[in-house]
PDB file of C-alpha atoms in Angstrom:
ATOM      1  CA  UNK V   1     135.789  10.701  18.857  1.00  0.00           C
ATOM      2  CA  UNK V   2     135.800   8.477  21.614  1.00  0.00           C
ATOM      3  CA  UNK V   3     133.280   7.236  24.074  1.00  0.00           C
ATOM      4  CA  UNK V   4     134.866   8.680  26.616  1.00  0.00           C
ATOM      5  CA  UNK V   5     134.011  12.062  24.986  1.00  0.00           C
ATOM      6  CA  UNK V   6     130.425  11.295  24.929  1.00  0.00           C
ATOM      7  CA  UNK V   7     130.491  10.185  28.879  1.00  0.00           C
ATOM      8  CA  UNK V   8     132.089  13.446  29.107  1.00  0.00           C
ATOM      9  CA  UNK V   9     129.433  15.855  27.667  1.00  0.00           C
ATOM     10  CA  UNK V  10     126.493  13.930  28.711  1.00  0.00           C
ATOM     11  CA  UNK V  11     128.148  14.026  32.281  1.00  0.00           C
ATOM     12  CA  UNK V  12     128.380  10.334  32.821  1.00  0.00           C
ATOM     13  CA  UNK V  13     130.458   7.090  33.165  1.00  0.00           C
ATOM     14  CA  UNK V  14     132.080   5.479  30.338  1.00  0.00           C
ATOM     15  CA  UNK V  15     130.264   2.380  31.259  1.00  0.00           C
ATOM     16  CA  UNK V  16     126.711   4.273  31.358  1.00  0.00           C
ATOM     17  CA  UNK V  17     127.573   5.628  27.835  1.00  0.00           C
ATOM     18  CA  UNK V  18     128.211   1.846  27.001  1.00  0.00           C
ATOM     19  CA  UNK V  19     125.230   0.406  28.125  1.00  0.00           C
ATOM     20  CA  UNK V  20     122.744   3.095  26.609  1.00  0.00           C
ATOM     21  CA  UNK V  21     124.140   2.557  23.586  1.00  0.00           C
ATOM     22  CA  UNK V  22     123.921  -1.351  23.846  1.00  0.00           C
ATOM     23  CA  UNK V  23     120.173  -0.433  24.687  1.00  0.00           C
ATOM     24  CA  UNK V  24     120.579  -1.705  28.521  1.00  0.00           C
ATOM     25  CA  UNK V  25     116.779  -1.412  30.024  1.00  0.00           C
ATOM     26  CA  UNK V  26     117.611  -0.675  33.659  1.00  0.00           C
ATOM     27  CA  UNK V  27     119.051   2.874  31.935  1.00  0.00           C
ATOM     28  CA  UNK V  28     116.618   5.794  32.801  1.00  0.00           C
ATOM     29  CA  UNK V  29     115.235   7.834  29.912  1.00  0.00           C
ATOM     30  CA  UNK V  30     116.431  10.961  30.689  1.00  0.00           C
ATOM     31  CA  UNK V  31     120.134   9.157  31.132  1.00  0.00           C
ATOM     32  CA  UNK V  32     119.268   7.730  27.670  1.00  0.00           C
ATOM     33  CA  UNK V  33     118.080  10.635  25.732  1.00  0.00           C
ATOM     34  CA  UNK V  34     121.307  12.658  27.595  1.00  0.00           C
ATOM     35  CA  UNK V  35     123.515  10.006  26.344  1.00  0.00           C
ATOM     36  CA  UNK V  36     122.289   9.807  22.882  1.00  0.00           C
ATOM     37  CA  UNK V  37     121.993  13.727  22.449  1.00  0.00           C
ATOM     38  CA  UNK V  38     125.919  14.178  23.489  1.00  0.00           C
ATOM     39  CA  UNK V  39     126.620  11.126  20.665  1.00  0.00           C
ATOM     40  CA  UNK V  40     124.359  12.887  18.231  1.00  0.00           C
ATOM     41  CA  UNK V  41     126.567  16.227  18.590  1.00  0.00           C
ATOM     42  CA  UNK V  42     129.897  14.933  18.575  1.00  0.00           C
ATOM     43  CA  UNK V  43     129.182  12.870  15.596  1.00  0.00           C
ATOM     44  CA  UNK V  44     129.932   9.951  17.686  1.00  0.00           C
ATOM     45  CA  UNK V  45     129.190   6.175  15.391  1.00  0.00           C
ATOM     46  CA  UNK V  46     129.468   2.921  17.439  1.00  0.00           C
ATOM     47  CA  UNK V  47     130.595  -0.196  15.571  1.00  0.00           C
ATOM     48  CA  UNK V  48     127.386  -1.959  15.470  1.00  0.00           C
ATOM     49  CA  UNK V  49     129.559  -5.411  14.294  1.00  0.00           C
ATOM     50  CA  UNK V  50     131.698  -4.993  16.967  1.00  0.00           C
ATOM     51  CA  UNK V  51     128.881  -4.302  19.536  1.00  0.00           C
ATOM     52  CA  UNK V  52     126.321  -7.316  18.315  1.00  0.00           C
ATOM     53  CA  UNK V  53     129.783  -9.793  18.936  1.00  0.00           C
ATOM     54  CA  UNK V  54     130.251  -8.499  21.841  1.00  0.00           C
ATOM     55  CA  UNK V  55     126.752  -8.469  23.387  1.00  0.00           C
ATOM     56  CA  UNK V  56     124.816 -11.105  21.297  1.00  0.00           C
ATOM     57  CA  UNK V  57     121.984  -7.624  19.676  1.00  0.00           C
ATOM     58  CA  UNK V  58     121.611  -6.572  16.551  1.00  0.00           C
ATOM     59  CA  UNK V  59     120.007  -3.310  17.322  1.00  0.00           C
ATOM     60  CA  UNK V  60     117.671  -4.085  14.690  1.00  0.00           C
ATOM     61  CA  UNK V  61     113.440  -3.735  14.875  1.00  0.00           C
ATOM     62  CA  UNK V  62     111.727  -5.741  12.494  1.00  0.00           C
ATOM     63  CA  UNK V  63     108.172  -4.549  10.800  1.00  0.00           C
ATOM     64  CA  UNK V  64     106.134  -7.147   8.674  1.00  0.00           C
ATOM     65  CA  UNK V  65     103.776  -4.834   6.541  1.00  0.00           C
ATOM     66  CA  UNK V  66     101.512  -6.396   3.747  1.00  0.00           C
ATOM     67  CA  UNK V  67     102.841  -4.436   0.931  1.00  0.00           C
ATOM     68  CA  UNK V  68     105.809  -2.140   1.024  1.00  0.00           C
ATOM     69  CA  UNK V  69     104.177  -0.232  -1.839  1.00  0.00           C
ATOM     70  CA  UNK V  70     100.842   0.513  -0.211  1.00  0.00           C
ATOM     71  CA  UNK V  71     100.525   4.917   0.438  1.00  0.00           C
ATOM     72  CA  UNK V  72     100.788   4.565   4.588  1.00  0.00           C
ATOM     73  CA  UNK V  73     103.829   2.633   4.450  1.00  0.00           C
ATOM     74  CA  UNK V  74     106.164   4.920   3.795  1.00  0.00           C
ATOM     75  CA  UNK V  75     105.248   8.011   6.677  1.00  0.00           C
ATOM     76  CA  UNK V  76     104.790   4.659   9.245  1.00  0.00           C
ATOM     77  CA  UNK V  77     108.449   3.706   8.212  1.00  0.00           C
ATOM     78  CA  UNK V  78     109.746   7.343   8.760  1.00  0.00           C
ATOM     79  CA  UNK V  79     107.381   7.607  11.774  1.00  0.00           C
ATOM     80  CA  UNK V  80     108.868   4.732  13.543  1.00  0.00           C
ATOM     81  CA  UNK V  81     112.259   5.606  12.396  1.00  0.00           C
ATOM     82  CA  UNK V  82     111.806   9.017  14.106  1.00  0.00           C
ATOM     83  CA  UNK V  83     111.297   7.190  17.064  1.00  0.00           C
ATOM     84  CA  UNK V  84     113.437   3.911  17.331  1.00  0.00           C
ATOM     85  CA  UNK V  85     115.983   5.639  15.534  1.00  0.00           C
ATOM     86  CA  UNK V  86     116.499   8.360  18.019  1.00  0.00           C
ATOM     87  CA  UNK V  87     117.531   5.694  20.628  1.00  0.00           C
ATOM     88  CA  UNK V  88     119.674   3.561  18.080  1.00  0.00           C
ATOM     89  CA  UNK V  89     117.240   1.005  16.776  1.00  0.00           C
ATOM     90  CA  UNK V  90     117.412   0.575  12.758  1.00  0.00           C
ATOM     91  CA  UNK V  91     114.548  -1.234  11.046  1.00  0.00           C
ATOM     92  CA  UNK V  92     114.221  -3.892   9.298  1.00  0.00           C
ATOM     93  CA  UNK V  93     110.727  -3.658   6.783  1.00  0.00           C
ATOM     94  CA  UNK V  94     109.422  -6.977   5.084  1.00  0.00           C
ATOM     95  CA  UNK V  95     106.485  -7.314   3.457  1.00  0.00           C
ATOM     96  CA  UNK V  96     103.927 -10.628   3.499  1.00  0.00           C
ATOM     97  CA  UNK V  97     102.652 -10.172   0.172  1.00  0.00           C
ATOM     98  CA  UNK V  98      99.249 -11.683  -1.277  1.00  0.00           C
ATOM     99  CA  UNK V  99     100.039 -14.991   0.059  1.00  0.00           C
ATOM    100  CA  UNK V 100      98.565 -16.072   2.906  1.00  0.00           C
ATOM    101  CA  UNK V 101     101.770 -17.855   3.827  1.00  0.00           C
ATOM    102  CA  UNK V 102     103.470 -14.606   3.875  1.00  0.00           C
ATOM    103  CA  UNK V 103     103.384 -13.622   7.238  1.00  0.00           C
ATOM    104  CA  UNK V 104     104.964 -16.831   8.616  1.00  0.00           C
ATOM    105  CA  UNK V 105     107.836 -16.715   6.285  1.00  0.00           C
ATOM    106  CA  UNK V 106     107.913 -13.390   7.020  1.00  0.00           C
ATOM    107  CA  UNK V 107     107.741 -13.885  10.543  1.00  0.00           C
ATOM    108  CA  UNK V 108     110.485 -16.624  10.113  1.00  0.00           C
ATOM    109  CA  UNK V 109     113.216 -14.405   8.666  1.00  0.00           C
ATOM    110  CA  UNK V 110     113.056 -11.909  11.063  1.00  0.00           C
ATOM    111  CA  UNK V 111     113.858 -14.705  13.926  1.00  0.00           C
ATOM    112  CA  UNK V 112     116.446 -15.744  11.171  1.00  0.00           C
ATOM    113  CA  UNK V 113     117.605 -11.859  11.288  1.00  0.00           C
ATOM    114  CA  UNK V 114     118.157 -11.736  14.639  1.00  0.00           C
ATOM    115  CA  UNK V 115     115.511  -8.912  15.770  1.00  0.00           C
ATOM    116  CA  UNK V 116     114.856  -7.590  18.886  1.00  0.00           C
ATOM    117  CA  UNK V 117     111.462  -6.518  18.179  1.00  0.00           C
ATOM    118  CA  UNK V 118     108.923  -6.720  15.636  1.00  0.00           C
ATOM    119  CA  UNK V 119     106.392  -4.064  14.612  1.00  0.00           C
ATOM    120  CA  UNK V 120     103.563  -6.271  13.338  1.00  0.00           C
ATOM    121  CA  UNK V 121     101.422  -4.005  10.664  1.00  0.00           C
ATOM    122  CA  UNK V 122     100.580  -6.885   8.947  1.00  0.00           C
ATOM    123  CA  UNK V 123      96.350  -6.375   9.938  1.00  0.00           C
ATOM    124  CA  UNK V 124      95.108  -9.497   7.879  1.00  0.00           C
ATOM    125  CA  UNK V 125      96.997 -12.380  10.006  1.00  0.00           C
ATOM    126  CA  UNK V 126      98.219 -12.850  13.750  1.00  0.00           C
ATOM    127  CA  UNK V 127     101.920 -13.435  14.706  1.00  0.00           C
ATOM    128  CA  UNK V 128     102.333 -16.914  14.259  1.00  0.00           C
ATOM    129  CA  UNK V 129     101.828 -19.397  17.785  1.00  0.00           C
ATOM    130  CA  UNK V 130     105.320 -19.202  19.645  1.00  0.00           C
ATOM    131  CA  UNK V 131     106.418 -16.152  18.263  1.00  0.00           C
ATOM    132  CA  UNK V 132     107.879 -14.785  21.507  1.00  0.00           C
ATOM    133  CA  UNK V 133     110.070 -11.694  20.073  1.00  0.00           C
ATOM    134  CA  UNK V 134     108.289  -8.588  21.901  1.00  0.00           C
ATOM    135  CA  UNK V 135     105.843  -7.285  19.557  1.00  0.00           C
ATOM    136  CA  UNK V 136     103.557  -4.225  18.816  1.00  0.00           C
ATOM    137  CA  UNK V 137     100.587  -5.084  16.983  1.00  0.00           C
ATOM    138  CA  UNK V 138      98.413  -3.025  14.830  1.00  0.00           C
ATOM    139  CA  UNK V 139      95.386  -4.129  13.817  1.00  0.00           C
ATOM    140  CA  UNK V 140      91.594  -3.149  14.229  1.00  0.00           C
ATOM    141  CA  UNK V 141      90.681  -5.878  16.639  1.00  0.00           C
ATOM    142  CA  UNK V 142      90.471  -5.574  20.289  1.00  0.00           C
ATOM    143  CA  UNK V 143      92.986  -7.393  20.625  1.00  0.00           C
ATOM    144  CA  UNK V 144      95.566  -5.425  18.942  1.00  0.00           C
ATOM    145  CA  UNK V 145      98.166  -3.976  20.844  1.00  0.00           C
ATOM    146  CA  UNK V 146      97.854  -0.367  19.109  1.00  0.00           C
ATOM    147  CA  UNK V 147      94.492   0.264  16.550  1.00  0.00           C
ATOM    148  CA  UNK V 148      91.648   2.342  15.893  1.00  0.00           C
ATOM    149  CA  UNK V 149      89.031   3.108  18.578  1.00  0.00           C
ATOM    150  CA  UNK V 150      86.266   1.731  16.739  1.00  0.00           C
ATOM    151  CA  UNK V 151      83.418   2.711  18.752  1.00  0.00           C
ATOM    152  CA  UNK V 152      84.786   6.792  18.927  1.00  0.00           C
ATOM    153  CA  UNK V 153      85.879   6.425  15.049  1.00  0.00           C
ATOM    154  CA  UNK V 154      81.997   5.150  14.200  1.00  0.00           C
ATOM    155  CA  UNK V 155      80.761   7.992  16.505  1.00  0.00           C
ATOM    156  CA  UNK V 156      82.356  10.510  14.565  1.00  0.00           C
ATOM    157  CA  UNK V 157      80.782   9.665  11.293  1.00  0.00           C
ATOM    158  CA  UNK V 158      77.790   9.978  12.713  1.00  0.00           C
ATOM    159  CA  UNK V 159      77.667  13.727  14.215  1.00  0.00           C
ATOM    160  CA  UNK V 160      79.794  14.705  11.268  1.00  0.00           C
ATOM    161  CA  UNK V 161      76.814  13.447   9.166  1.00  0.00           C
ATOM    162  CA  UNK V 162      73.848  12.767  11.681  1.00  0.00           C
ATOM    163  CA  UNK V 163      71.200  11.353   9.970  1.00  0.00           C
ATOM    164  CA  UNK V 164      72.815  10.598   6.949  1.00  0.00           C
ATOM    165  CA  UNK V 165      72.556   6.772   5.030  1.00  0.00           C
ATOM    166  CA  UNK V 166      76.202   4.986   4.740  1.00  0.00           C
ATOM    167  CA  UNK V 167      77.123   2.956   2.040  1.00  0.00           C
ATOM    168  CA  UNK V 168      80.895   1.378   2.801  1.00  0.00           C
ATOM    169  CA  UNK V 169      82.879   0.524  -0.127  1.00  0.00           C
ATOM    170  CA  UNK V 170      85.593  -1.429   1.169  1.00  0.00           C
ATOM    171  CA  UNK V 171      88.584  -3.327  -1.261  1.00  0.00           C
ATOM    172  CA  UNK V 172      91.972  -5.010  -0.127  1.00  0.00           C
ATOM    173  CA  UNK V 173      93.749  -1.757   1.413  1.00  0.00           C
ATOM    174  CA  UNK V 174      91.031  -1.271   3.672  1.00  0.00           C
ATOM    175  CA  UNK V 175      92.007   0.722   6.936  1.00  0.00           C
ATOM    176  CA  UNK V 176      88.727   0.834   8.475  1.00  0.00           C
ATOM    177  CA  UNK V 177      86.467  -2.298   8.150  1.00  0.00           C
ATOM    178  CA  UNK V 178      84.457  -2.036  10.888  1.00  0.00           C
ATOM    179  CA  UNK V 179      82.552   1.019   9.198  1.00  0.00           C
ATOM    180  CA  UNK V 180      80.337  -1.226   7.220  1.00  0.00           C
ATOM    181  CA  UNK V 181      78.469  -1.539  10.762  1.00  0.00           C
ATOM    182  CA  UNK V 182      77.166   2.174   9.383  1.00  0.00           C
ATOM    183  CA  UNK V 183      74.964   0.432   6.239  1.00  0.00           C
ATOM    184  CA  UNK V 184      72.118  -0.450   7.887  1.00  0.00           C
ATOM    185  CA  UNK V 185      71.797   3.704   9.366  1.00  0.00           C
ATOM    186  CA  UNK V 186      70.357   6.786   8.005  1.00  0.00           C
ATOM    187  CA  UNK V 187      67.929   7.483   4.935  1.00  0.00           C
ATOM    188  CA  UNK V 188      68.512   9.521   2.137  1.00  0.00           C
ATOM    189  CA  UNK V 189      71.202   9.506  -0.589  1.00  0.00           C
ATOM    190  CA  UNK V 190      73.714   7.627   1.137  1.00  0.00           C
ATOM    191  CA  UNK V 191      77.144   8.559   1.620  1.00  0.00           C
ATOM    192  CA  UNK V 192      79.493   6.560   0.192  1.00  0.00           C
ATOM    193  CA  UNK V 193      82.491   5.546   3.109  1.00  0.00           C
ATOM    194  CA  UNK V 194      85.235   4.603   0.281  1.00  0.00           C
ATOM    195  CA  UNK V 195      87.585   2.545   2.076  1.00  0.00           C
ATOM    196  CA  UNK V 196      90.455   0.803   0.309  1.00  0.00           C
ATOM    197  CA  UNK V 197      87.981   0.472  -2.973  1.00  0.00           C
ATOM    198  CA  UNK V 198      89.527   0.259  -6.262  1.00  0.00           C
ATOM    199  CA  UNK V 199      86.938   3.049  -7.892  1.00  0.00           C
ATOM    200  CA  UNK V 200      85.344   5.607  -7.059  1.00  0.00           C
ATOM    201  CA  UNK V 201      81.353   5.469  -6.540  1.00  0.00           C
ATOM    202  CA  UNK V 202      79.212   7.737  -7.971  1.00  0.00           C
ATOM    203  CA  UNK V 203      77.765  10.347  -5.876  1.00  0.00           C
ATOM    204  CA  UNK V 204      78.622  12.461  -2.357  1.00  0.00           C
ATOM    205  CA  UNK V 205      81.704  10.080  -0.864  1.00  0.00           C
ATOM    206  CA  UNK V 206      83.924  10.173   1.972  1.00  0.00           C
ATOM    207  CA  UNK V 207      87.508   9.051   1.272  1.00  0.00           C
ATOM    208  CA  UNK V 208      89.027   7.275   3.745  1.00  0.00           C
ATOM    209  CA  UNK V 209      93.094   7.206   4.619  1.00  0.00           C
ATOM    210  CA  UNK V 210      95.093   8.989   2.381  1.00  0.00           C
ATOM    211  CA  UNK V 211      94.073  12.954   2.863  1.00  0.00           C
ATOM    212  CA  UNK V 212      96.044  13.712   0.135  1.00  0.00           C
ATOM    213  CA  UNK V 213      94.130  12.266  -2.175  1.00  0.00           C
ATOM    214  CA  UNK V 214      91.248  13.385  -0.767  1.00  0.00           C
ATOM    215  CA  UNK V 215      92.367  16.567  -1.390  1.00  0.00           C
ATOM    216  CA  UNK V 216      93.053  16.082  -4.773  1.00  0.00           C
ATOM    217  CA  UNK V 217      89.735  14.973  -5.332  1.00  0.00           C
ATOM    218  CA  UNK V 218      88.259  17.499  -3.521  1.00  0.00           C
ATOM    219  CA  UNK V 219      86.579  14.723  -0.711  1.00  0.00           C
ATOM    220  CA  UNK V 220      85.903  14.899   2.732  1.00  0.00           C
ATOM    221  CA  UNK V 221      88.309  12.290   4.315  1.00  0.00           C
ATOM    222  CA  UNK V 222      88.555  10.091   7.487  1.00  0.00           C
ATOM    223  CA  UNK V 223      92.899  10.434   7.849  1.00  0.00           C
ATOM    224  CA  UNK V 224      94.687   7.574   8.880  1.00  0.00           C
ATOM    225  CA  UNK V 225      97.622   9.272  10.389  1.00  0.00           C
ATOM    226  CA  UNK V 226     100.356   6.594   9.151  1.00  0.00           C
ATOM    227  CA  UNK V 227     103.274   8.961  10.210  1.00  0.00           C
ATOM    228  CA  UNK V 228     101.850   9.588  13.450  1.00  0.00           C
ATOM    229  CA  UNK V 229     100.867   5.943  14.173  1.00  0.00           C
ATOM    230  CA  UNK V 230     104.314   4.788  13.412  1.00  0.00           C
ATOM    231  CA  UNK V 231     105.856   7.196  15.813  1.00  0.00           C
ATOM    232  CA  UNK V 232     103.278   5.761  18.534  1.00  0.00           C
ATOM    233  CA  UNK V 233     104.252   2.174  16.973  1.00  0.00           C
ATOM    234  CA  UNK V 234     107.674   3.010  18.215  1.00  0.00           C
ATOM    235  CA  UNK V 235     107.740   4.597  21.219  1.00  0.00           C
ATOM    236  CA  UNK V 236     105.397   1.726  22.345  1.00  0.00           C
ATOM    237  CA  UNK V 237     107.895  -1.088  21.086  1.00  0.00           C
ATOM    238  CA  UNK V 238     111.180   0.438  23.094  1.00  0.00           C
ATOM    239  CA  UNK V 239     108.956   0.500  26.206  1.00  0.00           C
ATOM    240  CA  UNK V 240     108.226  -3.521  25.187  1.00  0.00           C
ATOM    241  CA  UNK V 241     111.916  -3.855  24.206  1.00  0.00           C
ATOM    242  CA  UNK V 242     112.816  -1.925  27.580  1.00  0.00           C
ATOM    243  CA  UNK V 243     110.560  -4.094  29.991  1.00  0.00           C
ATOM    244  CA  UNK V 244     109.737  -7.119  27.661  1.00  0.00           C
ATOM    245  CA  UNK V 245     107.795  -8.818  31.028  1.00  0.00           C
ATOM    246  CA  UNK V 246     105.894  -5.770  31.936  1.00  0.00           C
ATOM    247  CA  UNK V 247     101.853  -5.354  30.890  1.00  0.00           C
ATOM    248  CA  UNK V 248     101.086  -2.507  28.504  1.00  0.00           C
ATOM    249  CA  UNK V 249      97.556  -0.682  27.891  1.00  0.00           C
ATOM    250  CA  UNK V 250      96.128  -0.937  24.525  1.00  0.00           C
ATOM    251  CA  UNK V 251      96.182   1.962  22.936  1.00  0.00           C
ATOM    252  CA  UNK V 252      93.001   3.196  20.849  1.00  0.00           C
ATOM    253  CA  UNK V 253      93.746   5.823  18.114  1.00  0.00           C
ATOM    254  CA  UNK V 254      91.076   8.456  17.466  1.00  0.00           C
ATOM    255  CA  UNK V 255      90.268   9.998  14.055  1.00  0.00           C
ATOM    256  CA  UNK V 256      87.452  12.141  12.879  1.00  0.00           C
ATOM    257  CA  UNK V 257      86.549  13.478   9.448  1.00  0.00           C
ATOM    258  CA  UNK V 258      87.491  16.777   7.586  1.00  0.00           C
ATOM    259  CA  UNK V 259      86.787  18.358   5.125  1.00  0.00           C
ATOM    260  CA  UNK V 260      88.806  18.711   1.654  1.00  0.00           C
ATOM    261  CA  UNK V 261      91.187  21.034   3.185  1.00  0.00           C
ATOM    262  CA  UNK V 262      91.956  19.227   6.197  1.00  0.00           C
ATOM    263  CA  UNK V 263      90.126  21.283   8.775  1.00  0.00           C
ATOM    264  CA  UNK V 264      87.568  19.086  11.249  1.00  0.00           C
ATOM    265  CA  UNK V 265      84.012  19.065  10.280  1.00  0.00           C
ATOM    266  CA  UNK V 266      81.655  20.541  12.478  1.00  0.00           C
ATOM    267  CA  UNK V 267      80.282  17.790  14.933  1.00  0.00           C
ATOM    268  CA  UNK V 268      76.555  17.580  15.428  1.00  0.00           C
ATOM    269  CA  UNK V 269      75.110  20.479  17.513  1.00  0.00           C
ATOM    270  CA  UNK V 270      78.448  22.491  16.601  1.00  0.00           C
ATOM    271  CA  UNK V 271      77.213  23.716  13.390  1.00  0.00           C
ATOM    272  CA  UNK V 272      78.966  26.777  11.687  1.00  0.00           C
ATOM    273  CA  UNK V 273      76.142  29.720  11.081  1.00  0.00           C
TER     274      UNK V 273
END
């Protein structure tokens, strides 16, 4: 199978075939996705050695995570392989560890790997100062490239359980720190907003990330979506990989809790009889 063969089914040049597949950004999408699609069904498998010597890529997108063992990092892996992948990117996953040095080394080897882009889930540090690989960020700062909307996250909580007293119980895998802004709210037996913690409190809780577990334990749960973030991760760095110069909009991701069988508690107002 020949790339001729692919220019023929995807109704192209050889030369367009040649520079999707070498990731050219002045290709169209719909070009692209053609391209790739006619590859994908005749089985068609570029030499990647033979394409990074000639063209000075790697096809490769690195992602710095904390710990590779933590629960979301294996559906944001597949996530963002769903999407890079499907336009030819592989990934490359490190993790920082419980140093704080981490990142930086981290950072370090991917320039050493020879990257194109980085998908920075490493929430506790920033990319170091010069690091000018094109990046997608996740974090819950406002200055994140991709993260939580805070303020519509916080919201939530509160018609899901207006009235109600918070009590945030936070550890090292926290997802959602800026919940703790929810302590000083409510009366009552407070709800505990278990976030990352390595027990569980006594009393009514809500479990936060994993909704698996929260299933388990029979817990309402705030999701953290990892598979669906890393697909957004993606498609967000081959725009940045595409048009490395251009300006992107943040983008805020939206949760809201549920119950122990995943369906979306009733907001405030929009009570069940």
């Amino acid at each position: 199978m020949t790339m001729k063969d692919v220019a023929r089914v995807a109704g192209v040049d050889k030369g367009t075939v040649s520079r999707v597949l070498r990731g050219d950004p002045r290709i169209s999408d719909a070009t692209g996705r053609r391209v790739w699609e006619a590859a994908r069904e005749l089985g068609y498998r570029m030499d990647v050695t033979a394409r990074g010597l000639s063209s000075g890529r790697t096809g490769l997108a690195g992602v710095l995570v904390p710990f590779l063992g933590e629960w979301w990092v294996g559906p944001f892996l597949e996530g963002a392989r769903r999407s890079l992948g499907s336009a030819g990117w592989d990934l490359l996953p490190l993790e920082s560890g419980r140093d704080p040095r981490g990142a930086l080394r981290g950072a370090e080897r991917l320039v050493a790997r020879r990257v194109e882009g980085v998908l920075w889930a490493e929430g506790r540090t920033l990319p170091p100062e010069g690091f000018s690989l094109p990046t997608v960020r996740w974090g819950a700062d406002e200055g994140a490239c991709l993260g939580l909307d805070a303020p519509g996250v916080l919201r939530g909580v509160r018609r899901a359980f207006p009235g109600r007293r918070f009590r945030y119980c936070g550890g090292p895998g926290a997802l959602f720190p800026f919940l703790s802004r929810l302590e000083e709210e409510g009366e009552g037996l407070p709800l505990a907003l278990v976030d990352g913690a390595p027990t569980l409190p006594p009393g009514p809780s809500l479990w936060c990330g994993d909704a698996r577990i929260a299933a388990l334990l029979g817990l309402c749960c705030l999701p953290w979506g990892a598979f669906e973030i890393g697909v957004a991760a993606g498609r967000l760095l081959q725009r940045r990989l595409r048009h490395p110069e251009a300006l992107f909009p943040k983008l805020r991701w939206l949760v809201h809790p549920r119950d122990s069988r995943g369906e979306p508690l009733p907001r405030e107002g929009k009570r069940k009889p």
